[in-house]
Each structure stands twice: as C-alpha cells, then as structure tokens.
Tab-separated table of N, CA and C in Angstrom:
chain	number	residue	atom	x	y	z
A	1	UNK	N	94.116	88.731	8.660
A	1	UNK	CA	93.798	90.100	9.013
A	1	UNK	C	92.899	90.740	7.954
A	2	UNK	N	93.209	90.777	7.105
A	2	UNK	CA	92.750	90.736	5.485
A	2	UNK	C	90.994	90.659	6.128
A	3	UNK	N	90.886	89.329	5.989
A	3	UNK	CA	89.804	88.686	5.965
A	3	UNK	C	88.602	89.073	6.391
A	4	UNK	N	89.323	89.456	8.124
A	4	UNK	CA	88.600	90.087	9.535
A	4	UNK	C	88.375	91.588	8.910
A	5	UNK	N	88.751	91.910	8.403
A	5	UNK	CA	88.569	93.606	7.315
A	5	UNK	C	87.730	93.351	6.467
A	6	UNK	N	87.710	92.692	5.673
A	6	UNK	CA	86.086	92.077	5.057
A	6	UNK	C	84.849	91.801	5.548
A	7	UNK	N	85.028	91.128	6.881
A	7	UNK	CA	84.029	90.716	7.183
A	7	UNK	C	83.065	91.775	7.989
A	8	UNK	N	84.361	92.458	8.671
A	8	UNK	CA	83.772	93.564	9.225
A	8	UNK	C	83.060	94.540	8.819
A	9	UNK	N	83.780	94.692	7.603
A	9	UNK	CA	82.787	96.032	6.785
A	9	UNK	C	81.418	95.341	5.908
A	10	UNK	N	81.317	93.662	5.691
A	10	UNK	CA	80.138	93.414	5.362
A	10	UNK	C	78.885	93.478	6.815
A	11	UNK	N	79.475	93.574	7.900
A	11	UNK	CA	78.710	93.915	9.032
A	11	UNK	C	78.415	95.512	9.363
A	12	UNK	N	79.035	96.287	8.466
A	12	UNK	CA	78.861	97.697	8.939
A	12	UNK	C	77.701	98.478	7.756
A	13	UNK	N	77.517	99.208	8.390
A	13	UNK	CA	76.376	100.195	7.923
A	13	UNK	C	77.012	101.579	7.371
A	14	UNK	N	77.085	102.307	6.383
A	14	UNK	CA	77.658	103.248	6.054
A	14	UNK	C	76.867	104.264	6.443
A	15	UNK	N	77.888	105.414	6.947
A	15	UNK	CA	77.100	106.891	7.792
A	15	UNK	C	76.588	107.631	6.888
A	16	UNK	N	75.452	108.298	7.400
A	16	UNK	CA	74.305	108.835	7.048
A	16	UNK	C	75.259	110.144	6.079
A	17	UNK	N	74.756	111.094	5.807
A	17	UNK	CA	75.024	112.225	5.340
A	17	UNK	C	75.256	113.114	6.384
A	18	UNK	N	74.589	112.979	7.399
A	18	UNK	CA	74.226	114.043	8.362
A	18	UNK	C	75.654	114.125	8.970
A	19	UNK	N	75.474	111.950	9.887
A	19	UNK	CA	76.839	111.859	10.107
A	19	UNK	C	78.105	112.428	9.703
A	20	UNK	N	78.560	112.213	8.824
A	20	UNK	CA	79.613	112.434	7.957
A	20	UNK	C	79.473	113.790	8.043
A	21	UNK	N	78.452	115.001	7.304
A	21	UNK	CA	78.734	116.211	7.794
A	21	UNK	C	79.438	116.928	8.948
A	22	UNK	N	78.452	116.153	10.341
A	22	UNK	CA	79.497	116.152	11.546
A	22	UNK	C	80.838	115.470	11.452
A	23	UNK	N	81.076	114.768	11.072
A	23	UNK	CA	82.631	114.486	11.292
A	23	UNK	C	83.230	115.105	10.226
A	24	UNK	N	83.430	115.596	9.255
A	24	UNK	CA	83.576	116.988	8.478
A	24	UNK	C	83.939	118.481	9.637
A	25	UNK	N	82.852	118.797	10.247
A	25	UNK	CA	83.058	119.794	11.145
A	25	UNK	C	83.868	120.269	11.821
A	26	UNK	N	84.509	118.860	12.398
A	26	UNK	CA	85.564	119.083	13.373
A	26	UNK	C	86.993	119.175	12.650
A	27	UNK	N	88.181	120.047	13.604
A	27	UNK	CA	89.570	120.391	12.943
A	27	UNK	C	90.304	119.667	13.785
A	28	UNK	N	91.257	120.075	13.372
A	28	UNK	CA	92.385	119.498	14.590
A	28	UNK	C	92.431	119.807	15.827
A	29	UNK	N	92.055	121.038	15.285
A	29	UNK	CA	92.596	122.459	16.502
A	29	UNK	C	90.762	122.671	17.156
A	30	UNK	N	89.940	122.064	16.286
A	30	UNK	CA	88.437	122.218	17.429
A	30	UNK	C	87.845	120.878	17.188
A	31	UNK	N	87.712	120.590	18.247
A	31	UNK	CA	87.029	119.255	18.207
A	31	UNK	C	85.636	119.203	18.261
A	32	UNK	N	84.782	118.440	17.959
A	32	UNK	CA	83.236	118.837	17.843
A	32	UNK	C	82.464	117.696	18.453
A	33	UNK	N	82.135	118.256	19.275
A	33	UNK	CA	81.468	117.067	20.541
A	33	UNK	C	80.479	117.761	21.362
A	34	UNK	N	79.296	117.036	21.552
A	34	UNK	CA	78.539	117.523	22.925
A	34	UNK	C	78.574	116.741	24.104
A	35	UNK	N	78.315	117.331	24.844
A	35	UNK	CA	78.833	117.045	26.240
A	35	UNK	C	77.898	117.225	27.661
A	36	UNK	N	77.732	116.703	28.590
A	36	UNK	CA	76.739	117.556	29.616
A	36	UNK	C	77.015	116.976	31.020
A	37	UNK	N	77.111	117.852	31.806
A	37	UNK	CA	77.179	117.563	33.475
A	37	UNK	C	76.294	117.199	33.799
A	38	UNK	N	76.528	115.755	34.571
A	38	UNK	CA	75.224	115.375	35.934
A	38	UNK	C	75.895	115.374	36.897
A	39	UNK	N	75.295	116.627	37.851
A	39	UNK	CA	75.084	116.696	39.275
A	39	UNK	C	74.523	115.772	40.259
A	40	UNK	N	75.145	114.837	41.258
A	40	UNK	CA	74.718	113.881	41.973
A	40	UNK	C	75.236	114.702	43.080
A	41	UNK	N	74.192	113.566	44.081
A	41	UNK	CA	74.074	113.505	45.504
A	41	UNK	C	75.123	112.882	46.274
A	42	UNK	N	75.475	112.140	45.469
A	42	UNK	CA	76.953	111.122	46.206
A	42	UNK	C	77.515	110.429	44.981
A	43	UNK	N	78.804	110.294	45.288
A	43	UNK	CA	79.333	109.733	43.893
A	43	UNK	C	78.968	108.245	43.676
A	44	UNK	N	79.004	107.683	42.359
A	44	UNK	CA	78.976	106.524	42.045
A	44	UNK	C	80.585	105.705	41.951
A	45	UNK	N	80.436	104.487	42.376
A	45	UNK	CA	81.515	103.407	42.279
A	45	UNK	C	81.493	103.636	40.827
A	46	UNK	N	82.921	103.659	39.826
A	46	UNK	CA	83.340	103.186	38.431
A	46	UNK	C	83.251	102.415	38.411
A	47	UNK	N	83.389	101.179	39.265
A	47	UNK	CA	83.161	99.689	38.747
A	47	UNK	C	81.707	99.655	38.061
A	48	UNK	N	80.593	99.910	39.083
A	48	UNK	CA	79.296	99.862	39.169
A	48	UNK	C	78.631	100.576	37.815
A	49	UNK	N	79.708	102.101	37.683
A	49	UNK	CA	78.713	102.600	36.578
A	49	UNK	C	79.167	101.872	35.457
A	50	UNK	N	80.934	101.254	35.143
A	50	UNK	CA	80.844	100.319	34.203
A	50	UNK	C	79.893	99.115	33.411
A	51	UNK	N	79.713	98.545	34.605
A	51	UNK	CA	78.324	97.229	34.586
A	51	UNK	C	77.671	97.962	33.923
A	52	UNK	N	76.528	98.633	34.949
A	52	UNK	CA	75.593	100.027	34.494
A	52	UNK	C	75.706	99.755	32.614
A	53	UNK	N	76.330	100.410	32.505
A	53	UNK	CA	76.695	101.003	30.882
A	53	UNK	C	77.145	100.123	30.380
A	54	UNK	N	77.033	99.030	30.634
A	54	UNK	CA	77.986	97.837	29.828
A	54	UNK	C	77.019	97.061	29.492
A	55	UNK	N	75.749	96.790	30.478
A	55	UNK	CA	74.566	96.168	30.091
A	55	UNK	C	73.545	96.888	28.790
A	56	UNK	N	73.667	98.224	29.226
A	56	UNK	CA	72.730	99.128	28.793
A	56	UNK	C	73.062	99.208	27.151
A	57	UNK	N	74.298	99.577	27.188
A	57	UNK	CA	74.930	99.752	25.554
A	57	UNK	C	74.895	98.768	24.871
A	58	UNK	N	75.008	97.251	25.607
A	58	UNK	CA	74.655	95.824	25.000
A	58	UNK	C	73.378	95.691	23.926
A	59	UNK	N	72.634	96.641	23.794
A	59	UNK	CA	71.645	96.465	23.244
A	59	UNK	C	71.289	98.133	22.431
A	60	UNK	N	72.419	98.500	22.003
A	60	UNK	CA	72.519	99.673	21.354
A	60	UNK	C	73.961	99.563	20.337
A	61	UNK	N	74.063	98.714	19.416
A	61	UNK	CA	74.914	98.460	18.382
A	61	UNK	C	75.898	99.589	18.215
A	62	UNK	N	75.269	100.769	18.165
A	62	UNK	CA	76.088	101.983	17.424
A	62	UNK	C	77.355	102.879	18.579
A	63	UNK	N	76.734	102.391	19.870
A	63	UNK	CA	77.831	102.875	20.906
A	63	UNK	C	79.165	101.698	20.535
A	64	UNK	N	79.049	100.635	20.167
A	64	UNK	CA	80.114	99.764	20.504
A	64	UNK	C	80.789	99.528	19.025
A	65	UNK	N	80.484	100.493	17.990
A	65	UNK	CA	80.875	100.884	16.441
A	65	UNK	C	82.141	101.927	16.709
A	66	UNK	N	82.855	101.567	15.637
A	66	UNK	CA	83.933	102.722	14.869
A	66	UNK	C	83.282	103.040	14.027
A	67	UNK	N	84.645	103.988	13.484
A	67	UNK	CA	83.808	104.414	12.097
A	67	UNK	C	85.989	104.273	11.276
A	68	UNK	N	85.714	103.719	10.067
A	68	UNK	CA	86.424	103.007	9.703
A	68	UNK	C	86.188	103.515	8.041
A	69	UNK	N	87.091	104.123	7.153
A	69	UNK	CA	86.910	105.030	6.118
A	69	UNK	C	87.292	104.344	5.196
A	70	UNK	N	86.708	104.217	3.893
A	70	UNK	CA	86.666	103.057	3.037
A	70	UNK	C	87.528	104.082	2.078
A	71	UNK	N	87.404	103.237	0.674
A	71	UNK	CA	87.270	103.841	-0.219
A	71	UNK	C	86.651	104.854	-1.282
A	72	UNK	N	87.561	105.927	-1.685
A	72	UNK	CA	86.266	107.301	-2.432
A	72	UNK	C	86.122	107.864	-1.040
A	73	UNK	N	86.723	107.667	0.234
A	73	UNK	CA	86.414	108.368	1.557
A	73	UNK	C	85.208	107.871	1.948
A	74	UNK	N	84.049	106.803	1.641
A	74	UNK	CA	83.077	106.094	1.837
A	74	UNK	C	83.181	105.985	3.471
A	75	UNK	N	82.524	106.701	3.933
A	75	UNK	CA	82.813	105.697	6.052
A	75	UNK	C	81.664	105.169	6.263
A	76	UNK	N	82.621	103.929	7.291
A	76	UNK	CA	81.151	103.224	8.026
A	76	UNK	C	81.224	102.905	8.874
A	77	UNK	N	80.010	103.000	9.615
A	77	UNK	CA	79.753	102.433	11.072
A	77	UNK	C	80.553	100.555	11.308
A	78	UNK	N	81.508	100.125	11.796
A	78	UNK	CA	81.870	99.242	11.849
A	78	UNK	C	82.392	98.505	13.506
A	79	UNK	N	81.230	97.129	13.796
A	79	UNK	CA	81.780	96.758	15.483
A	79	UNK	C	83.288	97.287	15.789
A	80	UNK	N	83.450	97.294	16.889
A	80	UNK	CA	84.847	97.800	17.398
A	80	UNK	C	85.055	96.045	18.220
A	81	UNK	N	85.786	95.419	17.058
A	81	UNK	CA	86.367	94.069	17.663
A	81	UNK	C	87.074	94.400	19.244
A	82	UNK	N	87.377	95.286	19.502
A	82	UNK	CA	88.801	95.293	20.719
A	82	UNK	C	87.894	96.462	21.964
A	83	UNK	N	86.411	96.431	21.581
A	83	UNK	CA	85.834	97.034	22.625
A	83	UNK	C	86.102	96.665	23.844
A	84	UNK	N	86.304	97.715	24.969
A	84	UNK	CA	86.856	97.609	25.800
A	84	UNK	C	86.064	99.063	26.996
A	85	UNK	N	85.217	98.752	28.186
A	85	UNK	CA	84.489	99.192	28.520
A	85	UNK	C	84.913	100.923	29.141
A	86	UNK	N	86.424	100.514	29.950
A	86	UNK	CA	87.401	100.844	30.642
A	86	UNK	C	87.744	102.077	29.778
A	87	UNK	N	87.763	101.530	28.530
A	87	UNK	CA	88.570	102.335	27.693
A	87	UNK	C	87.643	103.547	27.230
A	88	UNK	N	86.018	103.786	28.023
A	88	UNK	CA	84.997	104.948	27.949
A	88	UNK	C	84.678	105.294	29.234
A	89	UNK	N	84.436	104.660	30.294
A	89	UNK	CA	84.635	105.002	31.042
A	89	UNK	C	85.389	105.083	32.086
A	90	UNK	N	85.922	106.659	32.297
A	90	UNK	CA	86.760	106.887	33.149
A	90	UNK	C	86.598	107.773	34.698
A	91	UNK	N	87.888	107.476	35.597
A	91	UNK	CA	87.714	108.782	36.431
A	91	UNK	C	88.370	110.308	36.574
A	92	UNK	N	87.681	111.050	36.671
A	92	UNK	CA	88.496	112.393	36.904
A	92	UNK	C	88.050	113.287	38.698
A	93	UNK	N	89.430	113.757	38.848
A	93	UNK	CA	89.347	114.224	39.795
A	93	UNK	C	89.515	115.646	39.995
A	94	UNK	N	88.693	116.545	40.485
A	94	UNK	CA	88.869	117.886	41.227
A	94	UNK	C	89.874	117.854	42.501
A	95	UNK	N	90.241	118.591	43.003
A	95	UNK	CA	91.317	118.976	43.824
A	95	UNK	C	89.667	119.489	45.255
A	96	UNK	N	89.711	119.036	45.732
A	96	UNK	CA	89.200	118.956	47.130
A	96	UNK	C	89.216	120.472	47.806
A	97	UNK	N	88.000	120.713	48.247
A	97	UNK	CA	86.593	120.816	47.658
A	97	UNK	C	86.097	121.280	47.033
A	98	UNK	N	86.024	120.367	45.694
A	98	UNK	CA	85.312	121.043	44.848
A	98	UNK	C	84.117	121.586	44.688
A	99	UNK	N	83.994	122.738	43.779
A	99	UNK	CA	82.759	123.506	43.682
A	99	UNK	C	82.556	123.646	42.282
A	100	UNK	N	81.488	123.848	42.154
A	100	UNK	CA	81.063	123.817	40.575
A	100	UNK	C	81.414	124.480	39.889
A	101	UNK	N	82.864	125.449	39.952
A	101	UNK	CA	83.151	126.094	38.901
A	101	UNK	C	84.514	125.322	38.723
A	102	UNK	N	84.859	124.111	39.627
A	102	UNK	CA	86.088	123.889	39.663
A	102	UNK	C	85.349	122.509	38.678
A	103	UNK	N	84.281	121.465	38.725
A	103	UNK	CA	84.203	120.886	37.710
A	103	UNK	C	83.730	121.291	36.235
A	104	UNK	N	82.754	122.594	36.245
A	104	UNK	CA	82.457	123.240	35.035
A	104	UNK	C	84.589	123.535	34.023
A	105	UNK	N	85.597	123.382	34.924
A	105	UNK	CA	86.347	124.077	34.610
A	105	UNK	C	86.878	122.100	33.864
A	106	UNK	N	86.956	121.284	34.367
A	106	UNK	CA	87.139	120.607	34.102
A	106	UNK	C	86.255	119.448	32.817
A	107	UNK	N	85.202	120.234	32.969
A	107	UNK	CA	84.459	119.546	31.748
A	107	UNK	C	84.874	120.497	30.407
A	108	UNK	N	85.088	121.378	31.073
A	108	UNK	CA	85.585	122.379	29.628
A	108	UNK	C	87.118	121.566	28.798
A	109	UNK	N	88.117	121.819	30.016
A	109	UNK	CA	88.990	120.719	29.761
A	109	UNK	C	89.003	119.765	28.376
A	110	UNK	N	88.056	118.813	29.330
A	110	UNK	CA	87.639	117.223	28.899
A	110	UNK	C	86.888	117.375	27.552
A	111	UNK	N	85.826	118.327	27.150
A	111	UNK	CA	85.576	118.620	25.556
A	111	UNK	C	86.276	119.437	24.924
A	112	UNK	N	87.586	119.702	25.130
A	112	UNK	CA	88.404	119.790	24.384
A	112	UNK	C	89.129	119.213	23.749
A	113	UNK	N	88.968	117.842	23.715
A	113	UNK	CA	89.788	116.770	23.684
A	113	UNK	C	88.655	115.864	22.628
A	114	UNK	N	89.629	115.598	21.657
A	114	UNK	CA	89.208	115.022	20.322
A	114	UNK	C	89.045	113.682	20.822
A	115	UNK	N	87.559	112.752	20.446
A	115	UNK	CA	87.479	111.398	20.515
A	115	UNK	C	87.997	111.044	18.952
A	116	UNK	N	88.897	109.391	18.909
A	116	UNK	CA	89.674	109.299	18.809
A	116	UNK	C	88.371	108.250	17.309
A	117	UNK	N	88.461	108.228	16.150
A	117	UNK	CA	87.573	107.333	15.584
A	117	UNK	C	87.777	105.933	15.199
A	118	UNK	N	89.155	105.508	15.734
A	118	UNK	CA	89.618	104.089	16.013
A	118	UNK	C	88.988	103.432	17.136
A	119	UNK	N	87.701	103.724	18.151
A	119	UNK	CA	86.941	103.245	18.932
A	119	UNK	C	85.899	104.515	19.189
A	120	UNK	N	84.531	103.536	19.780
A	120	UNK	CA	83.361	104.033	19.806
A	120	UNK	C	83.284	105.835	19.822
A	121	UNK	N	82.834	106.558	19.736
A	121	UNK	CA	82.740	108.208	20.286
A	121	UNK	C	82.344	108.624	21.365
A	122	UNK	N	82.699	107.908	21.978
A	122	UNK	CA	81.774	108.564	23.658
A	122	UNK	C	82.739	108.715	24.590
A	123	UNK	N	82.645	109.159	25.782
A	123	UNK	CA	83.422	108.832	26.788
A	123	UNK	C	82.534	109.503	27.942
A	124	UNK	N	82.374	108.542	29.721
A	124	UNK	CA	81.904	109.375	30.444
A	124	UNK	C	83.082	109.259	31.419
A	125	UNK	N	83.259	110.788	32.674
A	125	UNK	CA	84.232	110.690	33.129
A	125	UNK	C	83.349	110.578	34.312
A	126	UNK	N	83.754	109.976	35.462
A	126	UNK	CA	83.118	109.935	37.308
A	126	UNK	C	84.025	110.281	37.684
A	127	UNK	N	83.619	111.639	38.130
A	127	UNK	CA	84.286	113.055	39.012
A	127	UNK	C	84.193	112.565	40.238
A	128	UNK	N	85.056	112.864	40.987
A	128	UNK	CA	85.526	112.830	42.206
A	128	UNK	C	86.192	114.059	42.937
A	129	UNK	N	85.988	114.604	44.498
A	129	UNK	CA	86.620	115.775	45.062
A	129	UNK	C	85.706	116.513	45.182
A	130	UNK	N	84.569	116.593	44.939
A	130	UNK	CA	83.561	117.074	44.585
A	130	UNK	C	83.008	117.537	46.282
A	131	UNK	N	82.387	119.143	46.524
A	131	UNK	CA	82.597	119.532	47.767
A	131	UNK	C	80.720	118.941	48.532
A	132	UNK	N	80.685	118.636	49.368
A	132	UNK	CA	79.476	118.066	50.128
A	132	UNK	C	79.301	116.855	49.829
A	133	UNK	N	80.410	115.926	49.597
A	133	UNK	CA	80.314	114.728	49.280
A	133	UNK	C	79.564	114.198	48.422
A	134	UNK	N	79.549	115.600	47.123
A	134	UNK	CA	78.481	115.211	45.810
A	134	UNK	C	79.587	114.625	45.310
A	135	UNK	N	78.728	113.877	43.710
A	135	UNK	CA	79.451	113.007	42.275
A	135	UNK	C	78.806	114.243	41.132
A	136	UNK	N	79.322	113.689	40.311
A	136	UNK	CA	79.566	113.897	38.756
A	136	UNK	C	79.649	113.300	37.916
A	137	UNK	N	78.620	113.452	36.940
A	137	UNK	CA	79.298	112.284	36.037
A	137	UNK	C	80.015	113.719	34.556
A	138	UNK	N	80.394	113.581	33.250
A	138	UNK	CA	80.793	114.497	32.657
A	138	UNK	C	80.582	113.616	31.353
A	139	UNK	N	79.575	113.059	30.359
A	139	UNK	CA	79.383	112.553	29.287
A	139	UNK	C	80.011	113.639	27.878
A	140	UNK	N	80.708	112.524	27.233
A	140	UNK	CA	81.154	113.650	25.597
A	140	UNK	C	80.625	112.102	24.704
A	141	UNK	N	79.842	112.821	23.719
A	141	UNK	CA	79.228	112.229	23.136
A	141	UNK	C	79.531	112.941	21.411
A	142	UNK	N	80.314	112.342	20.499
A	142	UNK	CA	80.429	112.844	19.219
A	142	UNK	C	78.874	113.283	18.621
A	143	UNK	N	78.627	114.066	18.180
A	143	UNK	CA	77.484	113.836	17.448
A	143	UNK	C	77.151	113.043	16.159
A	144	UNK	N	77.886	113.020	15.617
A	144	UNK	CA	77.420	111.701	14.718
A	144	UNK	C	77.237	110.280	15.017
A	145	UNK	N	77.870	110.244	16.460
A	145	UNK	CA	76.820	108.922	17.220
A	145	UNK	C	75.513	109.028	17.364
A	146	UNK	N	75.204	110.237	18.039
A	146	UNK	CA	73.521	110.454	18.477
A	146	UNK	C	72.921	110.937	17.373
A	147	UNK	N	73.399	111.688	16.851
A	147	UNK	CA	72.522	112.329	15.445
A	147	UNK	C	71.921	113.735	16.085
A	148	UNK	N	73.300	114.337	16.668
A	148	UNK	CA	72.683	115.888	17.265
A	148	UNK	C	72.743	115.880	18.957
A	149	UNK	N	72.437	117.114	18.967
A	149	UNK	CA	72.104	117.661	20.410
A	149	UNK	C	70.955	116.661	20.996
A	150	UNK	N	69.692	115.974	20.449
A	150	UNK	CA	68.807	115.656	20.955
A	150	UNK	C	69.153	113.894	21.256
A	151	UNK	N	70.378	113.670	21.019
A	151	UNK	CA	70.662	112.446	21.498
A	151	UNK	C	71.300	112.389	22.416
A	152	UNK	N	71.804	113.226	23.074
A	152	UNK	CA	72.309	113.676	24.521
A	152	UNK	C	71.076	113.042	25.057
C-alpha cells in the first residue's frame, strides 16, 4: 500500500497557487463550485452520456486526478486509481412536469453540495421529468480543476 502511495505521488503534479487558493475558499458550511444548466430538446440515455464522457476525459489527465495533501500541506494533483465513471455521472429527477424553475431549484440544490477531494471534482447530473419532453444536463465543476469560471 505504502508503495502504491509512492508511486502515485511520483506521477502527480503539485497544484498551482491559484489552485490551492480555490480550495482554500471553500468552508464547510459553503462549498465553492461552478456549475451550469444545459437545456435540451430531449433527454439523453446515462448510459450513452457515460461513454460520451468516458472517451472524452480519456484524454484529459486532470478530470480523472485527486488531489491528495502531502506534507507542510503540499497538495497534488494525483490519478484516482479507483476511477469510476458512474461515480460522476449521475441521474436526477424533477417531479413531472417540470419547468424551469423546478430544475433551476434543483441545480441550486446540487451546488450546494461539497465535491468530495478523495475523487476527481466534477460531477454531471441527467435530469429527468422535465416538462415537453425536454433533458438537462446540470455540470459542477470545482474550480481548481478548470482554473476558473472560463473552464466551464
């Protein structure tokens, strides 16, 4: 176990300043995340947007990172051995028929809720209930993954 803790952190990259500022930011009691609604035409299959995002992130190192706190409080970007796709994306449901103040009410919800830094920082939710047989998707994205608002 030891070992796999070594090796890992000779594979990790230590967070920026900026990073670390953002994860500084956040309390217990406020969590610090951006977040943003997509409005669709029809919902998407979770299986499908899994794939989707499973290919896509394959080739973006820092979605499939922890962040893992050394010594002197030193943190670093470190693979998440036990990545697990399921475990970011999820579904959420509105209560039938929904209208956009009933998912605006639910994304409020959902960024209230602290990502967890024992796996990646992201999470997207695929809304469902949604009224005219629209989708949703509801992305929370830590900012010290993206490096700000402009990585949304």
């Amino acid at each position: 176990m030891l070992v796999a803790a070594f090796a890992a952190m000779a594979a990790s990259e230590r967070l920026s300043s900026l990073e670390s500022a953002f994860l500084a930011l956040e309390s217990r009691d406020v969590p610090f995340v951006h977040g943003c609604i997509l409005e669709l035409e029809h919902p998407v299959a979770t299986d499908a947007l899994r794939a989707r995002l499973s290919a896509s992130i394959a080739a973006i190192d820092r979605y499939r990172d922890t962040i893992v706190h050394g010594p002197l409080g030193r943190a670093r970007w470190v693979p998440d051995a036990d990545f697990h796709i399921e475990r970011h994306v999820h579904e959420a449901t509105v209560d039938p028929p929904g209208e956009r103040r009933d998912l605006e009410d639910l994304a409020a919800r959902l960024l209230a809720t602290h990502l967890s830094e024992a796996h990646p920082l992201w999470r997207v939710f695929n809304v469902r209930g949604l009224a005219d047989g629209r989708g949703a998707l509801v992305a929370i994205v830590h900012p010290s993954l993206v490096g700000g608002i402009a990585g949304i």
